[in-house]
XYZ file of C-alpha atoms in Angstrom:
410
model
C 16.047 -24.769 14.868
C 15.459 -21.794 12.621
C 18.255 -19.268 12.073
C 15.616 -16.537 12.031
C 14.806 -15.118 15.481
C 11.256 -15.805 16.601
C 9.377 -12.497 17.072
C 8.598 -11.621 20.694
C 4.860 -11.521 19.978
C 4.838 -15.062 18.518
C 4.075 -17.030 21.670
C 1.968 -20.015 22.695
C -0.586 -17.779 24.427
C -1.541 -16.280 21.070
C -2.891 -19.660 19.944
C -5.039 -20.509 22.971
C -8.180 -18.954 21.488
C -7.622 -20.798 18.192
C -7.341 -24.146 19.967
C -10.337 -23.449 22.187
C -12.493 -22.917 19.090
C -11.131 -25.710 16.921
C -9.831 -28.550 19.117
C -12.435 -30.590 20.968
C -11.803 -30.946 24.728
C -8.777 -28.646 24.580
C -7.253 -28.000 28.011
C -3.864 -26.306 27.655
C -0.714 -26.004 25.557
C 2.144 -28.184 26.778
C 4.682 -27.552 24.006
C 5.113 -24.820 21.397
C 7.661 -24.455 18.573
C 7.973 -22.022 15.655
C 10.268 -22.512 12.682
C 10.820 -20.969 9.231
C 10.578 -24.022 6.985
C 11.349 -22.672 3.521
C 14.711 -22.007 1.939
C 15.748 -18.705 0.376
C 14.199 -18.213 -3.029
C 10.961 -20.059 -2.265
C 9.051 -17.063 -0.935
C 9.591 -13.311 -1.315
C 6.473 -11.370 -0.347
C 5.946 -12.798 3.134
C 7.547 -14.757 5.957
C 6.091 -18.149 6.792
C 6.296 -19.653 10.261
C 5.551 -23.328 10.773
C 3.879 -23.706 14.164
C 3.730 -27.012 16.033
C 1.722 -27.249 19.259
C 1.314 -30.144 21.649
C -2.102 -29.663 23.235
C -3.255 -31.441 26.372
C -6.896 -32.518 26.223
C -9.325 -32.764 29.113
C -9.374 -36.564 28.940
C -5.639 -36.694 29.656
C -4.510 -37.380 26.088
C -2.513 -35.057 23.847
C -2.896 -33.862 20.291
C -0.354 -32.362 17.904
C -1.681 -29.303 16.043
C 0.220 -27.766 13.133
C -0.352 -24.384 11.526
C 1.282 -22.130 8.973
C 1.444 -18.461 9.955
C 2.033 -15.916 7.210
C 3.358 -12.505 8.254
C 4.639 -9.417 6.382
C 8.230 -9.498 5.044
C 11.218 -7.524 6.304
C 12.608 -6.554 2.873
C 12.006 -2.896 2.041
C 11.205 -3.770 -1.584
C 8.728 -6.458 -0.551
C 7.085 -4.236 2.078
C 6.605 -1.475 -0.476
C 5.113 -3.905 -2.959
C 2.612 -5.524 -0.593
C 1.672 -2.099 0.731
C 0.858 -0.757 -2.735
C -1.155 -3.840 -3.641
C -2.832 -4.344 -0.228
C -1.628 -7.921 -0.515
C -2.447 -9.155 2.974
C -5.885 -7.535 2.935
C -6.620 -9.224 -0.397
C -5.548 -12.577 0.928
C -7.539 -12.210 4.124
C -10.670 -11.517 2.067
C -10.028 -14.740 0.148
C -9.398 -16.973 3.157
C -11.845 -15.530 5.651
C -14.716 -14.219 3.512
C -14.846 -15.975 0.153
C -13.457 -19.510 0.405
C -15.915 -20.656 3.087
C -18.718 -19.446 0.803
C -17.222 -21.186 -2.248
C -16.911 -24.476 -0.343
C -20.534 -24.189 0.777
C -21.660 -23.475 -2.795
C -20.105 -26.738 -3.933
C -21.449 -28.622 -0.923
C -25.001 -27.529 -1.731
C -24.446 -28.606 -5.334
C -23.440 -32.071 -4.127
C -19.685 -31.824 -4.679
C -17.127 -32.120 -1.906
C -14.162 -29.974 -2.844
C -11.544 -27.794 -1.230
C -9.746 -24.979 -3.014
C -7.343 -23.805 -0.293
C -6.270 -24.697 3.266
C -8.598 -23.809 6.145
C -7.846 -20.499 7.846
C -8.177 -19.466 11.505
C -8.310 -16.192 13.410
C -6.611 -14.918 16.557
C -8.692 -13.044 19.139
C -5.867 -10.502 19.496
C -5.133 -7.592 17.152
C -1.409 -7.699 16.352
C -1.402 -4.293 14.687
C -0.711 -5.795 11.252
C -2.404 -8.343 8.999
C -1.495 -12.023 9.230
C -2.909 -15.239 7.785
C -3.140 -18.345 9.970
C -3.753 -21.579 8.060
C -3.706 -25.271 8.723
C -0.338 -26.776 7.813
C -1.486 -29.175 5.099
C 1.951 -30.760 4.913
C 0.821 -32.956 7.814
C -1.705 -34.448 5.375
C 1.010 -35.147 2.839
C 0.552 -32.050 0.670
C 3.740 -30.716 -0.883
C 5.082 -28.541 -3.685
C 6.676 -30.150 -6.691
C 10.176 -29.256 -7.876
C 9.927 -25.783 -9.425
C 13.159 -26.321 -11.389
C 11.667 -29.319 -13.201
C 8.125 -28.011 -13.707
C 4.880 -29.957 -13.533
C 4.345 -33.111 -15.568
C 1.093 -33.915 -17.367
C -0.778 -35.406 -14.391
C 0.154 -32.591 -12.014
C -0.568 -29.907 -14.609
C -4.048 -31.319 -15.292
C -4.795 -31.596 -11.568
C -3.734 -27.971 -11.085
C -5.983 -26.904 -13.963
C -8.895 -28.764 -12.366
C -8.655 -26.916 -9.063
C -8.072 -23.623 -10.911
C -11.265 -24.254 -12.890
C -13.160 -25.013 -9.649
C -11.880 -21.789 -8.120
C -12.746 -19.692 -11.157
C -16.198 -21.267 -11.579
C -17.107 -20.628 -7.931
C -15.923 -17.022 -8.087
C -17.666 -16.343 -11.424
C -20.929 -17.677 -9.990
C -20.429 -15.637 -6.805
C -19.823 -12.492 -8.886
C -23.069 -12.936 -10.797
C -25.102 -13.826 -7.696
C -23.695 -10.967 -5.596
C -23.155 -8.345 -8.272
C -19.408 -8.425 -7.770
C -16.715 -9.175 -5.205
C -15.707 -7.232 -2.070
C -14.737 -3.676 -3.021
C -10.948 -4.115 -2.787
C -11.061 -6.979 -5.289
C -13.187 -4.988 -7.745
C -10.967 -1.902 -7.898
C -8.048 -1.771 -10.365
C -4.847 -2.942 -8.695
C -2.599 -0.521 -10.578
C -3.196 2.993 -9.285
C -1.722 6.367 -10.224
C 2.054 6.233 -10.412
C 2.292 2.455 -10.075
C 2.788 1.857 -13.802
C 5.646 4.337 -13.903
C 7.132 2.674 -10.830
C 6.745 -0.723 -12.475
C 8.461 0.495 -15.633
C 11.383 1.909 -13.629
C 11.754 -1.142 -11.402
C 12.023 -3.577 -14.285
C 14.642 -1.648 -16.266
C 17.568 -3.676 -14.795
C 15.894 -6.951 -15.765
C 15.047 -5.720 -19.256
C 18.628 -4.612 -19.827
C 20.035 -7.982 -18.773
C 17.434 -9.842 -20.841
C 18.376 -7.991 -24.023
C 22.093 -8.444 -23.333
C 21.546 -12.190 -23.035
C 19.612 -12.624 -26.293
C 22.679 -14.164 -28.021
C 22.721 -16.891 -25.360
C 19.072 -17.616 -26.165
C 19.868 -17.638 -29.930
C 17.341 -14.844 -30.359
C 19.384 -11.795 -31.392
C 16.861 -11.225 -34.195
C 14.213 -10.320 -31.596
C 16.162 -7.452 -29.984
C 14.368 -4.559 -31.670
C 10.987 -6.275 -31.337
C 11.426 -6.700 -27.590
C 12.664 -3.142 -27.072
C 9.744 -1.685 -29.024
C 7.293 -3.888 -27.120
C 8.123 -2.410 -23.678
C 5.745 0.594 -23.762
C 3.045 -1.566 -25.375
C 3.451 -4.074 -22.542
C 2.693 -1.468 -19.889
C -0.279 -0.189 -21.881
C -1.664 -3.741 -22.179
C -1.384 -4.198 -18.417
C -3.333 -0.985 -17.837
C -5.983 -1.956 -20.373
C -6.447 -5.314 -18.657
C -7.520 -3.531 -15.483
C -10.663 -2.224 -17.180
C -13.132 -5.070 -16.726
C -16.883 -4.780 -17.072
C -19.586 -6.726 -15.281
C -20.763 -7.661 -18.770
C -17.538 -9.630 -19.327
C -16.955 -13.131 -18.036
C -14.961 -12.429 -14.872
C -13.484 -14.415 -12.029
C -11.532 -13.835 -8.865
C -8.020 -14.457 -10.140
C -5.305 -16.114 -8.115
C -2.864 -13.612 -9.594
C 0.315 -15.588 -8.908
C -0.613 -19.057 -10.095
C 2.656 -20.937 -10.397
C 3.955 -24.246 -9.064
C 5.141 -23.048 -5.646
C 1.611 -21.820 -4.937
C 0.068 -25.203 -5.728
C 0.261 -28.136 -3.313
C -0.353 -31.767 -4.185
C -1.327 -34.799 -2.122
C -0.423 -38.268 -3.478
C -1.367 -41.888 -2.866
C 1.163 -44.657 -2.191
C 1.717 -45.052 -5.953
C 2.450 -41.327 -6.324
C -0.791 -40.588 -8.137
C -2.314 -37.172 -7.408
C -5.161 -37.409 -4.887
C -5.925 -33.774 -4.110
C -4.640 -30.346 -5.081
C -4.798 -27.045 -3.187
C -4.026 -23.456 -4.124
C -2.191 -21.166 -1.690
C -0.963 -17.549 -1.641
C -3.716 -15.234 -2.879
C -1.965 -11.904 -2.314
C -2.700 -10.437 -5.748
C -6.190 -11.798 -6.385
C -8.607 -9.484 -8.192
C -11.635 -9.169 -10.485
C -10.407 -10.046 -13.975
C -10.390 -12.536 -16.832
C -9.545 -16.200 -16.174
C -6.952 -15.843 -18.943
C -4.635 -14.006 -16.539
C -4.159 -17.077 -14.344
C -4.262 -19.557 -17.194
C -1.643 -17.771 -19.303
C 0.639 -17.314 -16.308
C 0.326 -20.905 -15.120
C 0.846 -22.580 -18.490
C 3.959 -20.594 -19.359
C 5.535 -20.579 -15.894
C 4.879 -23.944 -14.324
C 4.574 -26.811 -16.799
C 7.707 -28.756 -17.671
C 9.412 -27.726 -20.890
C 8.701 -30.994 -22.688
C 4.925 -30.388 -22.504
C 4.721 -26.589 -22.136
C 4.358 -25.726 -25.823
C 3.440 -29.124 -27.260
C 0.255 -29.324 -25.171
C -0.451 -25.601 -24.734
C -3.727 -25.669 -26.690
C -4.731 -28.990 -25.150
C -4.324 -27.529 -21.660
C -6.576 -24.590 -22.600
C -9.227 -27.031 -23.836
C -8.908 -29.177 -20.702
C -9.281 -26.166 -18.407
C -12.297 -24.969 -20.418
C -13.939 -28.390 -20.125
C -13.551 -28.386 -16.330
C -14.648 -24.743 -16.055
C -17.916 -25.428 -17.908
C -18.587 -28.578 -15.852
C -18.313 -26.590 -12.620
C -20.263 -23.574 -13.897
C -23.158 -25.866 -14.829
C -22.971 -27.628 -11.468
C -23.142 -24.329 -9.581
C -26.023 -22.999 -11.686
C -24.133 -20.151 -13.357
C -26.924 -18.033 -14.821
C -25.217 -16.067 -17.592
C -23.899 -17.149 -21.003
C -21.222 -19.829 -20.746
C -17.854 -18.853 -22.242
C -16.936 -20.845 -25.351
C -13.567 -22.406 -26.040
C -13.147 -19.827 -28.806
C -13.811 -17.059 -26.268
C -11.090 -18.439 -24.028
C -8.526 -18.576 -26.831
C -9.331 -14.954 -27.706
C -8.898 -13.939 -24.069
C -5.512 -15.651 -24.001
C -4.434 -13.262 -26.760
C -5.907 -10.333 -24.844
C -3.703 -11.330 -21.910
C -0.644 -12.134 -24.006
C 1.313 -9.578 -21.948
C 1.534 -12.299 -19.329
C 3.934 -14.085 -21.688
C 6.409 -11.217 -21.380
C 5.765 -11.077 -17.632
C 6.709 -14.741 -17.299
C 9.869 -14.370 -19.394
C 11.056 -11.197 -17.694
C 9.979 -11.604 -14.089
C 8.843 -15.130 -13.247
C 10.916 -17.776 -15.014
C 14.261 -16.153 -14.059
C 13.329 -16.689 -10.396
C 11.422 -19.967 -10.775
C 14.340 -21.621 -12.593
C 17.129 -20.185 -10.442
C 18.875 -22.613 -8.139
C 19.292 -20.855 -4.745
C 22.867 -22.150 -4.643
C 23.715 -20.185 -7.789
C 24.178 -16.883 -5.949
C 24.527 -15.587 -2.401
C 21.956 -13.427 -0.584
C 18.988 -14.779 -2.538
C 16.351 -12.144 -1.720
C 13.873 -9.620 -3.128
C 16.268 -6.650 -3.060
C 18.919 -8.484 -5.054
C 16.318 -9.900 -7.407
C 15.445 -6.287 -8.284
C 19.137 -5.361 -8.578
C 19.103 -2.968 -5.633
C 21.833 -4.245 -3.282
C 25.519 -5.169 -3.386
C 24.905 -8.624 -4.838
C 22.072 -7.502 -7.091
C 24.203 -7.716 -10.221
C 25.385 -11.233 -9.406
C 21.866 -12.453 -8.759
C 20.587 -10.757 -11.922
C 23.266 -12.499 -13.965
C 22.530 -15.867 -12.393
C 18.797 -15.415 -13.023
C 19.135 -14.763 -16.756
C 22.027 -17.073 -17.609
C 21.069 -20.237 -15.720
C 21.008 -23.421 -17.782
C 17.326 -24.147 -17.194
C 16.238 -20.607 -18.038
C 18.331 -20.490 -21.219
C 16.823 -23.776 -22.450
C 13.311 -22.436 -21.965
C 14.085 -19.088 -23.588
C 15.451 -20.775 -26.701
C 12.001 -22.282 -27.225
C 9.687 -19.699 -25.672
C 11.010 -16.539 -27.336
C 10.463 -17.659 -30.953
C 7.162 -19.336 -30.029
C 5.756 -16.185 -28.446
C 7.096 -14.024 -31.263
C 5.508 -16.284 -33.895
C 2.153 -15.978 -32.099
C 2.410 -12.185 -32.325
C 2.790 -11.640 -28.582
C 5.440 -8.920 -29.056
C 3.670 -7.038 -31.877
């Protein structure tokens, strides 16, 4: 049983309308359980409830139905963040408005594909936004080990589904003159950049203090001088034109938000994306830069960086052609240029993502959003564990000079 109390509103009755619409010959619910299946450190901006229902059918048989219910978090930091970004509203637009259209676009083009799990709706207004999805773990889908990173086969499979997602959204944007209004508006509004700058000061201080551990003391002044440029680059990235090649970004495309299904020989069969809370109208380079630097294993991360860009581009063009994309196709050269335009994602990964991705939850107590930001009693301990962990230090020893040599901090 879960150690987290089940909310009073989370009852079997809530799911009756879902089963009536989606389970043939449904009669009644005979058993209902709710559990929180993920350990601390695997999810920060929401709470996930795994729902298992035994449903009696009208022919006397039973059927087990499994869902994943995503609800707002309890952390004050996380609540403030999802409120500013309208995270749940963004994700609901993806699951309930756009993905069914994307799937149909591919179906009409003769390709059977699936970008994300199916989503369902309650007939009751809970007073706050939730996402109800099929629990694809029952079909064998799972996350890979975030501490190890994705190997070549898993990285290429992730790039394939990312290219499918981007191609469908780019075609939708052209055909519909944009995305729903929330996705088209800049995510960073007045005051948010200043808030971002203030919130990341504890991480930046620890990062600079740890440069000797990363054998990168020579980059101290470069990193300090890059900070205001970093914020300016983020702001500039928000200004996208309909004349640019644009997609609906995932926004948080790293290994824990990618699920893989395997055959009996452990080969990848299918890949799904999950967690679209920061999706928006932008360049595909945002997702690609973030994914390649955050989620591939260290032995292939830099060695095959350019190859992965080429592979993604190949799959993107294949899907754009299939869907009848009517504007000029982006070239591989275009994509490499965009990767430089979104080089600020390299600093984002180093400062904010890899310290969490590579942190073993057993390394510190009270593994949560508040401590990750350095705001509670154990914040300092978690900050130290984040930036001094063995896996993180190994990556920083390679990533810092590589990014500096590419001019990412200039």
